Coordinates of C-alpha atoms in Angstrom, one line a residue:
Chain B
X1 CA -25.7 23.3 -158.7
X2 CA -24.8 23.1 -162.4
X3 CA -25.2 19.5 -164.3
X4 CA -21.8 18.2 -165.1
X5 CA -20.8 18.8 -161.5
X6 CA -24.0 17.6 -160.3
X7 CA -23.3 14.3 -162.8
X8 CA -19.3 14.4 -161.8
X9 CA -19.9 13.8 -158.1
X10 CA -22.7 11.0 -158.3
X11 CA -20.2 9.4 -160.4
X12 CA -17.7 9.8 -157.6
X13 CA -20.0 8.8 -154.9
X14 CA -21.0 5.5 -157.0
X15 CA -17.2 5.1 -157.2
X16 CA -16.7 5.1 -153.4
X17 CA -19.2 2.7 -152.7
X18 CA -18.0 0.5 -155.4
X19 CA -15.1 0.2 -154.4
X20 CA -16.1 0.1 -151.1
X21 CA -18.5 -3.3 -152.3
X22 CA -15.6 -4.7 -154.0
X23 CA -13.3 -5.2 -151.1
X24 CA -16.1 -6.0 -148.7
X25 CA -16.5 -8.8 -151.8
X26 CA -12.7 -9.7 -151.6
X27 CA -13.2 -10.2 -147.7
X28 CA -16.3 -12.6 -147.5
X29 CA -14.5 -14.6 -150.0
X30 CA -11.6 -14.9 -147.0
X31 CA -14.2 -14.9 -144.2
X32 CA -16.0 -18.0 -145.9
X33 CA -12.9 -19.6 -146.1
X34 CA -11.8 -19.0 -142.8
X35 CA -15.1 -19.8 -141.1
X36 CA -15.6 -23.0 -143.7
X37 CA -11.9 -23.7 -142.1
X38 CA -12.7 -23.3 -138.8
X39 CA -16.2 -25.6 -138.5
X40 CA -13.9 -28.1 -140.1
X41 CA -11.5 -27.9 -137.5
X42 CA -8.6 -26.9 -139.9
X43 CA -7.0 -23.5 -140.3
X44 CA -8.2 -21.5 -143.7
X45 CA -5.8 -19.5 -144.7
X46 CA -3.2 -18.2 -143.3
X47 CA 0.1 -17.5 -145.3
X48 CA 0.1 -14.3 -146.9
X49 CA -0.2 -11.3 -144.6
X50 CA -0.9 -11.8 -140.7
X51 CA -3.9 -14.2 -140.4
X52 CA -4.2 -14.2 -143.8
X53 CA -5.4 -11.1 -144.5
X54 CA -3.5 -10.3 -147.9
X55 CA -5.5 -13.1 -149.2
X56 CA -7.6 -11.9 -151.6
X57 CA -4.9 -10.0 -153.1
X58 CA -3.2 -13.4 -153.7
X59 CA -6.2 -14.7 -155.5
X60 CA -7.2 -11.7 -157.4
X61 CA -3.1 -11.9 -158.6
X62 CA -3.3 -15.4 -159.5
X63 CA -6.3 -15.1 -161.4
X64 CA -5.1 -12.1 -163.2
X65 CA -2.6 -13.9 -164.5
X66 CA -3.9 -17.2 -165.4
X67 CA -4.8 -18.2 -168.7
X68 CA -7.7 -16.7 -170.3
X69 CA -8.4 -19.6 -172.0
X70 CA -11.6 -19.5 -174.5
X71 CA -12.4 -23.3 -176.2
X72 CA -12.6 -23.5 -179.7
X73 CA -16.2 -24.5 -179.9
X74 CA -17.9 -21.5 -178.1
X75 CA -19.9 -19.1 -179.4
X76 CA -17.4 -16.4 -178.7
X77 CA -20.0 -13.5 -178.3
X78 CA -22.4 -14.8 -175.7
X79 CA -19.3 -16.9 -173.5
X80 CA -18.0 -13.4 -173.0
X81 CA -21.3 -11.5 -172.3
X82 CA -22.4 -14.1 -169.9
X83 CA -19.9 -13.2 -167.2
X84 CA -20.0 -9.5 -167.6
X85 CA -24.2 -10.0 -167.4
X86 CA -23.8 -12.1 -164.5
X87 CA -21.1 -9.3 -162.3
X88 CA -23.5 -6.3 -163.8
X89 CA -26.9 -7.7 -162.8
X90 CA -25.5 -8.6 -159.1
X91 CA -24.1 -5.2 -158.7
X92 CA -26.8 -3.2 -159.7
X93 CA -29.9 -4.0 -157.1
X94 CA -27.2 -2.2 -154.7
X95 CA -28.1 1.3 -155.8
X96 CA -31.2 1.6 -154.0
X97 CA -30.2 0.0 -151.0
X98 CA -29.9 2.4 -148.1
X99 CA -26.8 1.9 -146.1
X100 CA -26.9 5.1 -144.1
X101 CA -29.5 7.5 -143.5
X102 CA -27.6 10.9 -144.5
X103 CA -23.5 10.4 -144.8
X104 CA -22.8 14.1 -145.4
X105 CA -23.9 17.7 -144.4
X106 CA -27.1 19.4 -146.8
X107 CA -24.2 21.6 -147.9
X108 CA -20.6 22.2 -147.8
X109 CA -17.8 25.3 -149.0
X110 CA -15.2 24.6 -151.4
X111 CA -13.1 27.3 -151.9
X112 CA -15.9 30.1 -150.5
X113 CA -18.2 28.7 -153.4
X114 CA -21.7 26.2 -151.1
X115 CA -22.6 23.4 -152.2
X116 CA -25.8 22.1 -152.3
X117 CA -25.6 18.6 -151.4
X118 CA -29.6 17.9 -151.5
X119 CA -29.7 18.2 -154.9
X120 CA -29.6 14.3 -156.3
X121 CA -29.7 13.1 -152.6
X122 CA -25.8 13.3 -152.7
X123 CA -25.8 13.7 -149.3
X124 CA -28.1 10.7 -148.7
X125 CA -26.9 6.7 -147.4
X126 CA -28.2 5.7 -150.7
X127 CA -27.0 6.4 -154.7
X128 CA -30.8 6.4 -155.8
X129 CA -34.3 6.5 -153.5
X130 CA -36.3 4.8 -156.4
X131 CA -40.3 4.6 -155.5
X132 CA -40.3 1.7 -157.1
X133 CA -37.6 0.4 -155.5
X134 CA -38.5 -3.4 -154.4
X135 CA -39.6 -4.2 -158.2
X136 CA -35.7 -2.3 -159.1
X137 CA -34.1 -4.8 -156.9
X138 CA -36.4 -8.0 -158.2
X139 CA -36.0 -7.1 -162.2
X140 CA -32.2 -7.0 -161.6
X141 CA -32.5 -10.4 -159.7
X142 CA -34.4 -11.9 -162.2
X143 CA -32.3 -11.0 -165.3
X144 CA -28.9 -12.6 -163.2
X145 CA -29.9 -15.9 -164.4
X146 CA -29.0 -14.8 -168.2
X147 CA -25.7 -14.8 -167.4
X148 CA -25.6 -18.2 -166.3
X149 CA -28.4 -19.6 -169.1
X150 CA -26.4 -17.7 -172.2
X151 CA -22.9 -18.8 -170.4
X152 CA -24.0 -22.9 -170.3
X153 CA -25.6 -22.7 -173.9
X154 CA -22.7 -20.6 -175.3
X155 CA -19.9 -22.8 -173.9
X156 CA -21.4 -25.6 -176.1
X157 CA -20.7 -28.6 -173.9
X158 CA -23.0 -31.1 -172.0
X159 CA -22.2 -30.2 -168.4
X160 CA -22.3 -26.1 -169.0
X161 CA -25.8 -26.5 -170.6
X162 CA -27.2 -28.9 -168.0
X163 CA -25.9 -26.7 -165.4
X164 CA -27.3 -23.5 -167.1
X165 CA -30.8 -25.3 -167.6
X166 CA -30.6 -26.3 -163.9
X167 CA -29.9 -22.8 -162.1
X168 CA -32.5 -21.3 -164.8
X169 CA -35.3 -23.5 -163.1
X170 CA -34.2 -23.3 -159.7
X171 CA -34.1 -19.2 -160.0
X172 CA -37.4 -18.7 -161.8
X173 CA -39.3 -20.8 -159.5
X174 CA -37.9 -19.3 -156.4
X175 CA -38.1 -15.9 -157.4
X176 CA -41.8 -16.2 -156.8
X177 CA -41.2 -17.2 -153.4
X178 CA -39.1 -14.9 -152.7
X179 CA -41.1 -12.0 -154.3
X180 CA -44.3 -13.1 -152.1
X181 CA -42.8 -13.9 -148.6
X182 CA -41.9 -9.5 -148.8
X183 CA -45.6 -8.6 -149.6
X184 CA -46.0 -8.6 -146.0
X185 CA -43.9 -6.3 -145.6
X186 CA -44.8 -3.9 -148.4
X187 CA -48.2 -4.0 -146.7
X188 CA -47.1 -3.0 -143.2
X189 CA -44.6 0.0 -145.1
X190 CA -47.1 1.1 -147.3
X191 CA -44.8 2.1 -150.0
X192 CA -42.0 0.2 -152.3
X193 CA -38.8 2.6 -151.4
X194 CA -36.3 0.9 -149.5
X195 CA -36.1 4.3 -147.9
X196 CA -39.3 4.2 -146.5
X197 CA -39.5 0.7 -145.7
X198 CA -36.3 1.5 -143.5
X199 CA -38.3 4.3 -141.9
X200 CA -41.2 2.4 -141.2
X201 CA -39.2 0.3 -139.4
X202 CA -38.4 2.9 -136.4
X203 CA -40.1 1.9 -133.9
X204 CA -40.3 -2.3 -134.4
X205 CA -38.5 -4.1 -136.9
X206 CA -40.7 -6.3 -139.7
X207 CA -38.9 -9.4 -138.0
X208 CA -40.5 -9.5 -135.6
X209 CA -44.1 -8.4 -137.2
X210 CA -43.3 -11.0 -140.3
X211 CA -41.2 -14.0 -139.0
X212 CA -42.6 -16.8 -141.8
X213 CA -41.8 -14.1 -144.4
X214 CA -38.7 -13.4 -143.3
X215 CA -37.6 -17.3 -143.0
X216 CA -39.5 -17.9 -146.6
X217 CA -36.6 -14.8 -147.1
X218 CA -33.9 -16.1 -146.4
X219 CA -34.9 -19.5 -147.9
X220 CA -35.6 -18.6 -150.7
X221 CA -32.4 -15.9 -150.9
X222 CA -30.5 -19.0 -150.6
X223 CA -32.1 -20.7 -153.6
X224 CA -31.5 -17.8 -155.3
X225 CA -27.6 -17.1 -155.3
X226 CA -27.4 -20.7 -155.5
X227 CA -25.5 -21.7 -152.1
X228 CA -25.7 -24.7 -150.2
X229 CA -28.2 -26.3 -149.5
X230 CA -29.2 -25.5 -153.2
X231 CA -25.9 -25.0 -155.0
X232 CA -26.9 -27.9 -157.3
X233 CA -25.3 -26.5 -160.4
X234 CA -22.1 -27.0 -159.1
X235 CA -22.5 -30.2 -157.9
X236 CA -19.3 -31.6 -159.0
X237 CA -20.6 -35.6 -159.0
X238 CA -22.9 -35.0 -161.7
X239 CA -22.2 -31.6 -163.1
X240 CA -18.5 -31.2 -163.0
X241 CA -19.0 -27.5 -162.3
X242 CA -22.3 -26.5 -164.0
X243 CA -22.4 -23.2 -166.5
X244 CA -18.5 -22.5 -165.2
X245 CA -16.9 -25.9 -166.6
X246 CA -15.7 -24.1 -169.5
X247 CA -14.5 -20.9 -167.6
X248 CA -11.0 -19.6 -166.6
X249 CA -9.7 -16.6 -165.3
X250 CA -10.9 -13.4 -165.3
X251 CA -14.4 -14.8 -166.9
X252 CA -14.4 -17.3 -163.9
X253 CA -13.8 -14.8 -161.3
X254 CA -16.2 -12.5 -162.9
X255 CA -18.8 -15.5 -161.9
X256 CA -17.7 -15.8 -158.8
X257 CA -17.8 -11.9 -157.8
X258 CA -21.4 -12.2 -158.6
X259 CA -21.7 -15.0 -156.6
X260 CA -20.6 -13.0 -153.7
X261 CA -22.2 -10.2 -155.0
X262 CA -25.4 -11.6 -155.0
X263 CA -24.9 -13.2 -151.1
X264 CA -24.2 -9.3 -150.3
X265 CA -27.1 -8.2 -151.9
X266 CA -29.5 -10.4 -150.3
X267 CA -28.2 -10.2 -146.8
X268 CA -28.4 -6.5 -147.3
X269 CA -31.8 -6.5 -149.2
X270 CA -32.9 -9.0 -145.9
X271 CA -31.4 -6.1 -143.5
X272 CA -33.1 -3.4 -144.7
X273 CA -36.7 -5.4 -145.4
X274 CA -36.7 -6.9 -141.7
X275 CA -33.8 -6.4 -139.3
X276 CA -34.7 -2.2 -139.5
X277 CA -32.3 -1.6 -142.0
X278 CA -29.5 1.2 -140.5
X279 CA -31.1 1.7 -137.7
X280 CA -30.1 1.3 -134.1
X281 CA -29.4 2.6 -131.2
X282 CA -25.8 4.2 -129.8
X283 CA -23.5 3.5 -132.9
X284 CA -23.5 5.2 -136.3
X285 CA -26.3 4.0 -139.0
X286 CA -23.3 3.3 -141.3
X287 CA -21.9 0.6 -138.7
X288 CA -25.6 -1.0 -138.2
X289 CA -26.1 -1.4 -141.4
X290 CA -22.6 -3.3 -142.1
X291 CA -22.8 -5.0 -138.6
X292 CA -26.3 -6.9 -139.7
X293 CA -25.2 -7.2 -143.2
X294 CA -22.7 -9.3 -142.0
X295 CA -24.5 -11.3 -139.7
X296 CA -26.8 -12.7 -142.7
X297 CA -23.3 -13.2 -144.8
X298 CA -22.1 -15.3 -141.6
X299 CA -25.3 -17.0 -141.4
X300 CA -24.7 -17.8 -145.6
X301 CA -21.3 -19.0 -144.6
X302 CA -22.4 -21.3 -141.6
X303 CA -26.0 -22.9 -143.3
X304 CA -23.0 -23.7 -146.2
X305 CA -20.8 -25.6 -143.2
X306 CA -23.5 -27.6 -141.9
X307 CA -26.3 -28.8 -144.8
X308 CA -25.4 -31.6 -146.9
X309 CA -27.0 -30.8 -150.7
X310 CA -30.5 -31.0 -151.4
X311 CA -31.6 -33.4 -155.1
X312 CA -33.2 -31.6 -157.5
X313 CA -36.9 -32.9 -157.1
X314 CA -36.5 -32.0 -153.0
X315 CA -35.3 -28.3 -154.5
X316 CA -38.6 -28.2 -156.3
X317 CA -41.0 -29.8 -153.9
X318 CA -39.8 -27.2 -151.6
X319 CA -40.2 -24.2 -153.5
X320 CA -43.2 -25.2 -155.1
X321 CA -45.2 -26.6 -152.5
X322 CA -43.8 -25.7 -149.5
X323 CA -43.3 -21.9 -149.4
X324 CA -45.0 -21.0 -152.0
X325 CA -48.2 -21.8 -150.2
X326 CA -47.0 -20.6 -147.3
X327 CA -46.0 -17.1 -148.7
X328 CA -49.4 -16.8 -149.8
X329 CA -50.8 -17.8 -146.5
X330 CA -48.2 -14.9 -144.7
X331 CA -50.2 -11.9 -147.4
X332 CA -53.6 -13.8 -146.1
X333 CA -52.4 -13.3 -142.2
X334 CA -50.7 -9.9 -143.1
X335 CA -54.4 -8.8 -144.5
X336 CA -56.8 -10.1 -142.3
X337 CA -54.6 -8.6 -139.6
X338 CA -54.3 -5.3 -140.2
X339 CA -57.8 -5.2 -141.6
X340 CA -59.0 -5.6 -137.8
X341 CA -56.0 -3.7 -135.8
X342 CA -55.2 -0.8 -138.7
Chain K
X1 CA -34.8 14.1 -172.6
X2 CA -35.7 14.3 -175.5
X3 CA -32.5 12.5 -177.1
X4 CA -33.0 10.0 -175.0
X5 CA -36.8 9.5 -175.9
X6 CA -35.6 9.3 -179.7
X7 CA -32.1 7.2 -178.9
X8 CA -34.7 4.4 -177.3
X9 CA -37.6 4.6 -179.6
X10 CA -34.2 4.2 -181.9
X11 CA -33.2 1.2 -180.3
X12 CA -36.6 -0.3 -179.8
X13 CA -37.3 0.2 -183.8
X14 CA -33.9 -1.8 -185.3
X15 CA -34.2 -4.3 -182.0
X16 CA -37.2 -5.6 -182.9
X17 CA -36.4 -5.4 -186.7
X18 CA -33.5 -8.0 -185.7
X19 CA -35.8 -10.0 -183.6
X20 CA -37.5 -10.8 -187.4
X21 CA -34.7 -11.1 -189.5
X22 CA -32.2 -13.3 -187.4
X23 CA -32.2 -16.8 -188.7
X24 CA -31.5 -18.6 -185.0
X25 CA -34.5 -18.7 -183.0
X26 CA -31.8 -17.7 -179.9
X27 CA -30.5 -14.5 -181.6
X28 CA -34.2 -13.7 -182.1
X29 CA -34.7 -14.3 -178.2
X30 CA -31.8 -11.9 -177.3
X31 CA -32.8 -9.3 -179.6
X32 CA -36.1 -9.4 -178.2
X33 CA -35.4 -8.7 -174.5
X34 CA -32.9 -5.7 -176.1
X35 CA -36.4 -4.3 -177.0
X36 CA -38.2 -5.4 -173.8
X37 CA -35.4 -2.9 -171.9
X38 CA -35.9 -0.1 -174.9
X39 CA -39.6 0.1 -173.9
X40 CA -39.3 -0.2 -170.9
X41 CA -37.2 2.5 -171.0
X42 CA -39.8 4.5 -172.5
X43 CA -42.0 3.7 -170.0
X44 CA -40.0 5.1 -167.4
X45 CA -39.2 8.8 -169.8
X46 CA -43.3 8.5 -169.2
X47 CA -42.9 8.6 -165.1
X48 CA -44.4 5.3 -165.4
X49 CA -41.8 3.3 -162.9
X50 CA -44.3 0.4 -162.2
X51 CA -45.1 -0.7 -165.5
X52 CA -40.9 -0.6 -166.5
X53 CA -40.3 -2.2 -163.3
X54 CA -42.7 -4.9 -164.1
X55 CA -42.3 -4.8 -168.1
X56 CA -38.6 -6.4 -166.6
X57 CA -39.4 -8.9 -164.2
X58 CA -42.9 -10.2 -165.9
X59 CA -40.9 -10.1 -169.8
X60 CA -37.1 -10.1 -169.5
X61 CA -36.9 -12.2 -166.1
X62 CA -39.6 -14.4 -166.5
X63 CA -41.5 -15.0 -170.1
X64 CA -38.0 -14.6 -172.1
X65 CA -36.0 -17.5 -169.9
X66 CA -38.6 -19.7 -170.5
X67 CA -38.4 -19.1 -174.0
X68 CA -34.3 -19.5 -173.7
X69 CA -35.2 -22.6 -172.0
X70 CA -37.4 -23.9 -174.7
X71 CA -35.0 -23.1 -177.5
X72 CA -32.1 -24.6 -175.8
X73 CA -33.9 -27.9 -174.7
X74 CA -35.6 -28.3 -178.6
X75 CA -31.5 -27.4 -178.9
X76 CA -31.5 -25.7 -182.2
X77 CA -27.9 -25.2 -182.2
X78 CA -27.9 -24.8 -185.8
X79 CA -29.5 -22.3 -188.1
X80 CA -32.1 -24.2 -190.0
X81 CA -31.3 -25.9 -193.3
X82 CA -30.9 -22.9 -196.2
X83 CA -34.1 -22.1 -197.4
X84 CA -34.7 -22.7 -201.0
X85 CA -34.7 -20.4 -203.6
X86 CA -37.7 -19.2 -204.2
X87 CA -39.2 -19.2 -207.6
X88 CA -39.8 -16.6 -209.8
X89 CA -43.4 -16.2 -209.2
X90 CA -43.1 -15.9 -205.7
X91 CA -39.7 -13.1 -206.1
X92 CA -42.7 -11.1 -208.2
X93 CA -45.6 -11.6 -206.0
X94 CA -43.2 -10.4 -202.7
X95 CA -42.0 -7.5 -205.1
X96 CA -45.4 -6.6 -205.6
X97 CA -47.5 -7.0 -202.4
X98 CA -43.7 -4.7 -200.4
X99 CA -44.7 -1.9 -202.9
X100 CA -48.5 -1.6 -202.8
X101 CA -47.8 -1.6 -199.0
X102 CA -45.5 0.8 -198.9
X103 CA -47.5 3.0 -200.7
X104 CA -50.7 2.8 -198.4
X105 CA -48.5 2.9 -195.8
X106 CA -47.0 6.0 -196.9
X107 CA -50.5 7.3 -197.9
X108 CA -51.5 6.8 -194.5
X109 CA -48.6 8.3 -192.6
X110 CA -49.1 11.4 -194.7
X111 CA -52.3 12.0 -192.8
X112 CA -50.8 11.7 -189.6
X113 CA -50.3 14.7 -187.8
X114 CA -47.0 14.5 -185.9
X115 CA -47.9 17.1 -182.7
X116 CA -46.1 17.2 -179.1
X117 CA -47.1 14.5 -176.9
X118 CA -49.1 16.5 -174.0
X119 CA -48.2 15.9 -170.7
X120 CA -49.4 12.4 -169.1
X121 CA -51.5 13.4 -166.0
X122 CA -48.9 13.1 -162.7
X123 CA -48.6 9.5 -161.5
X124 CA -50.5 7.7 -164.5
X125 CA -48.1 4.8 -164.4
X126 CA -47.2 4.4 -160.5
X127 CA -48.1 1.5 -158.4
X128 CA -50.4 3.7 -156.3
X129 CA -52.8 4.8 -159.1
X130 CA -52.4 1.2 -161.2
X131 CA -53.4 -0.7 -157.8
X132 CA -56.2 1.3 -157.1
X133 CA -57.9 0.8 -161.0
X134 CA -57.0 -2.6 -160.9
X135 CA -58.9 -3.2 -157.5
X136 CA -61.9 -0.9 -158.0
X137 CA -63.1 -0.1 -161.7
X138 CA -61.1 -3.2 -163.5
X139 CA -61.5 -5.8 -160.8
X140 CA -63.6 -7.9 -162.4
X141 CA -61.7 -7.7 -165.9
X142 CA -58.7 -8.2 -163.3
X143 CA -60.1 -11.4 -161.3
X144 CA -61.2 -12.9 -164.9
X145 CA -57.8 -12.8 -166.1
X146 CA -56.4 -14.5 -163.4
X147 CA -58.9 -17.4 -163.7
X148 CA -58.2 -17.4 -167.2
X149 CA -54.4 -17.9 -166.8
X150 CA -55.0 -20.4 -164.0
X151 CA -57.3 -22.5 -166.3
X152 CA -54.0 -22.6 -169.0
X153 CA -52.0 -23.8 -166.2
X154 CA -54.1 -26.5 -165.4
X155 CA -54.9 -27.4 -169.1
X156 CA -51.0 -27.1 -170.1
X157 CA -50.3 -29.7 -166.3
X158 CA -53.3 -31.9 -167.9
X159 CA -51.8 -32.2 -171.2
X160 CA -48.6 -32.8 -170.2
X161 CA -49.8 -35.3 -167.7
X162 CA -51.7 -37.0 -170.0
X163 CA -49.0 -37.8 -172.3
X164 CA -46.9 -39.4 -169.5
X165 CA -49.4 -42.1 -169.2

């Protein structure tokens, strides 16, 4: 297959599941609100469309047309990179996420002329198989919290810097939790594709080979995209909104995609590392794969329900102290085990 | 690929030019990881997908926010004061020492022989081949330089302690 048409349909397939991501985006935003809504015994909503269901339309209208208002004071360069960094960097660990293990034929006609579909993996459930994939997925996590860093120091005001300084520390010393409790896993897989962990997985998923890594996880997941129990830089008593205070429209809702973006991402990231990925029996890999997703993006929604906040010093007690230690003692089990049964 | 090789080094080159000759300490921050992703990029024209993946976390995700973090808490919102003028002695003396290093400079890029780079044997730079140096030939160099960072973590918690008290 010649280049530009090799390059044209990658770019069309990336499209798809973009687009694809974005309303699954739209829709957790009105699942959270209808499950918040229903374990507080109230309705969520349910005005526009039946059950609500033209909701995020609504919102993504009203927020459209609100006023983009930037403050005087900003440093107008970095206020409008820091949303765009924030949307970019929790969008892109997706691409080597495997959703699906082949979602079309090795070749197809058009107009009497084959197609080679192998060529790319175009036919694969996965825009790229990177061997390095893991690290891809943890150096896109890890530059997210520019966004919110460069958006509380550009907006110039007390509450957007304290708020930036905040989420900075809580994501840099979670990420080494988070990047530990999967070691376990890389050791039973043997490789860092996402491909092949999902493939290692046939027979037994990692859950149930790696439960304290996969709690650490999820913990630590949660520490990451900054959701209750650890949302504190938007606790509204002390913070007013954190890095967002000086936000509005689009820029806002560009903040708050990659909030949902990033709950998306790790739920996936946790289905593919633990719960066997697409795999499963009866049902196509493509339903799986969203069917577990959502399961960990119900579980975000429900933990968000039921904890009150943690205080800062708990936050870092925790994660320093607590699974840190413990995500090195998982790698220590992991070894020593399959140094005697491997 | 070889555009892109040239449109990186490119990019790595006048990034870390910027990173000298901003005046805020923060523009030099963000000009710096600019360059952290050029070579990194690099890296990766060089099939070397670890080293990029970690050049990113270790660099970009992890050393540079700490240095964000710094600058903002020192909160040096404000370009230093001008510098002064500097006297006519010193305009001389910089005139001088930019050409006599230009010159040896040049005189020693004239030597160099600019040949194509030969192929990197497969797999230099993937985790496989870095793990298996790191825990066989370099492991003592490797185990050292953990201690050694562990000892500056428990110097810097000392110091810092100390001054609490």
């Amino acid at each position: 297959m010649n280049m530009p048409l090799l390059i044209l349909l990658t770019a069309l397939k990336i499209t798809v599941i973009l687009v694809v991501f974005l309303t699954a985006i739209a829709y957790t935003v009105l699942m959270e609100r209808k499950v918040l809504g229903f374990i507080q015994l109230r309705y969520g909503p349910n005005r526009v469309g039946p059950w609500g269901l033209l909701q995020p339309l609504a919102d993504l209208v009203k927020l459209l047309f609100k006023e983009d208002f930037t403050p005087p004071m900003v440093n107008k360069v970095l206020f409008v990179m820091a949303p765009m960094i924030t949307a970019i960097t929790a969008f892109l660990p997706f691409a080597v996420i495997p959703f699906a293990s082949q979602i079309l034929p090795d070749t197809i006609t058009v107009y009497g002329q084959t197609l080679d579909l192998r060529a790319a993996g175009l036919n694969q459930g996965v825009i790229a198989d990177v061997n390095v994939g893991v690290l891809y997925v943890f150096a896109m996590s890890s530059l997210a919290v520019y966004g919110a860093v460069l958006g509380g120091w550009a907006s110039n005001s007390k509450y957007s810097l304290l708020g930036g300084l905040r989420l900075s520390a809580q994501m840099v010393s979670y990420e080494l939790a988070l990047g530990l409790s999967i070691i376990g896993v890389l050791m039973l897989a043997g490789s860092l594709s996402l491909v092949q962990i999902v493939e290692a997985q046939k027979k037994l998923w990692f859950i149930f080979l790696q439960p304290l890594g996969f709690i650490i996880f999820m913990i630590a997941a949660f520490a990451e995209c900054a959701r209750t129990p650890f949302d504190l830089i938007e606790c509204e008593n002390e913070l007013v909104a954190g890095y967002q205070t000086e936000y509005s429209s689009m820029k806002w809702a560009l903040f708050m995609l990659g909030e949902y973006c990033h709950i998306i991402v790790a739920s996936a990231l946790a289905t593919t590392l633990f719960l066997g990925g697409w795999q499963g029996p009866v049902l196509p890999p493509i339903v799986w794969f969203v069917l577990k997703t959502f399961i960990l993006v119900f579980v975000f929604i429900w933990v968000r329900g039921t904890y009150p906040r943690f205080r800062f010093d708990q936050l870092m007690y925790l994660g320093w102290k607590v699974l840190l230690p413990l995500a090195l003692l998982n790698i220590l089990l992991t070894g020593v085990v399959i140094l005697f049964l491997g | 690929m070889e555009y892109l090789f040239y449109t990186l080094a490119a990019v790595a080159l006048i990034s870390g030019a910027l990173v000298v000759f901003q005046t805020h300490p923060l523009r030099s921050a963000l000009w710096l990881i600019v360059n952290f992703f050029a070579v990194a990029g690099l890296y990766l024209l060089a099939h070397a997908e670890f080293i990029a993946a970690i050049q990113i976390i270790v660099y970009a995700g992890a050393i540079m926010v700490l240095f964000l973090f710094v600058i903002m808490l020192l909160n040096l919102r404000q370009p230093e004061e001008e510098l002064a003028r500097p006297r006519l002695g010193l305009k001389i003396a910089g005139i001088t020492l930019a050409v006599i290093s230009a010159v040896l400079l040049g005189m020693g890029f004239a030597k160099v022989v600019i040949k194509p780079v030969t192929e990197m044997p497969v797999g230099l730079g993937n985790t496989e081949s870095v793990a298996r140096l790191l825990f066989t030939d370099y492991l003592l160099p490797f185990e050292v330089t953990s201690v050694l960072l562990l000892v500056a973590i428990v110097g810097s918690v000392v110091l810092a302690k100390a001054k609490l008290r």
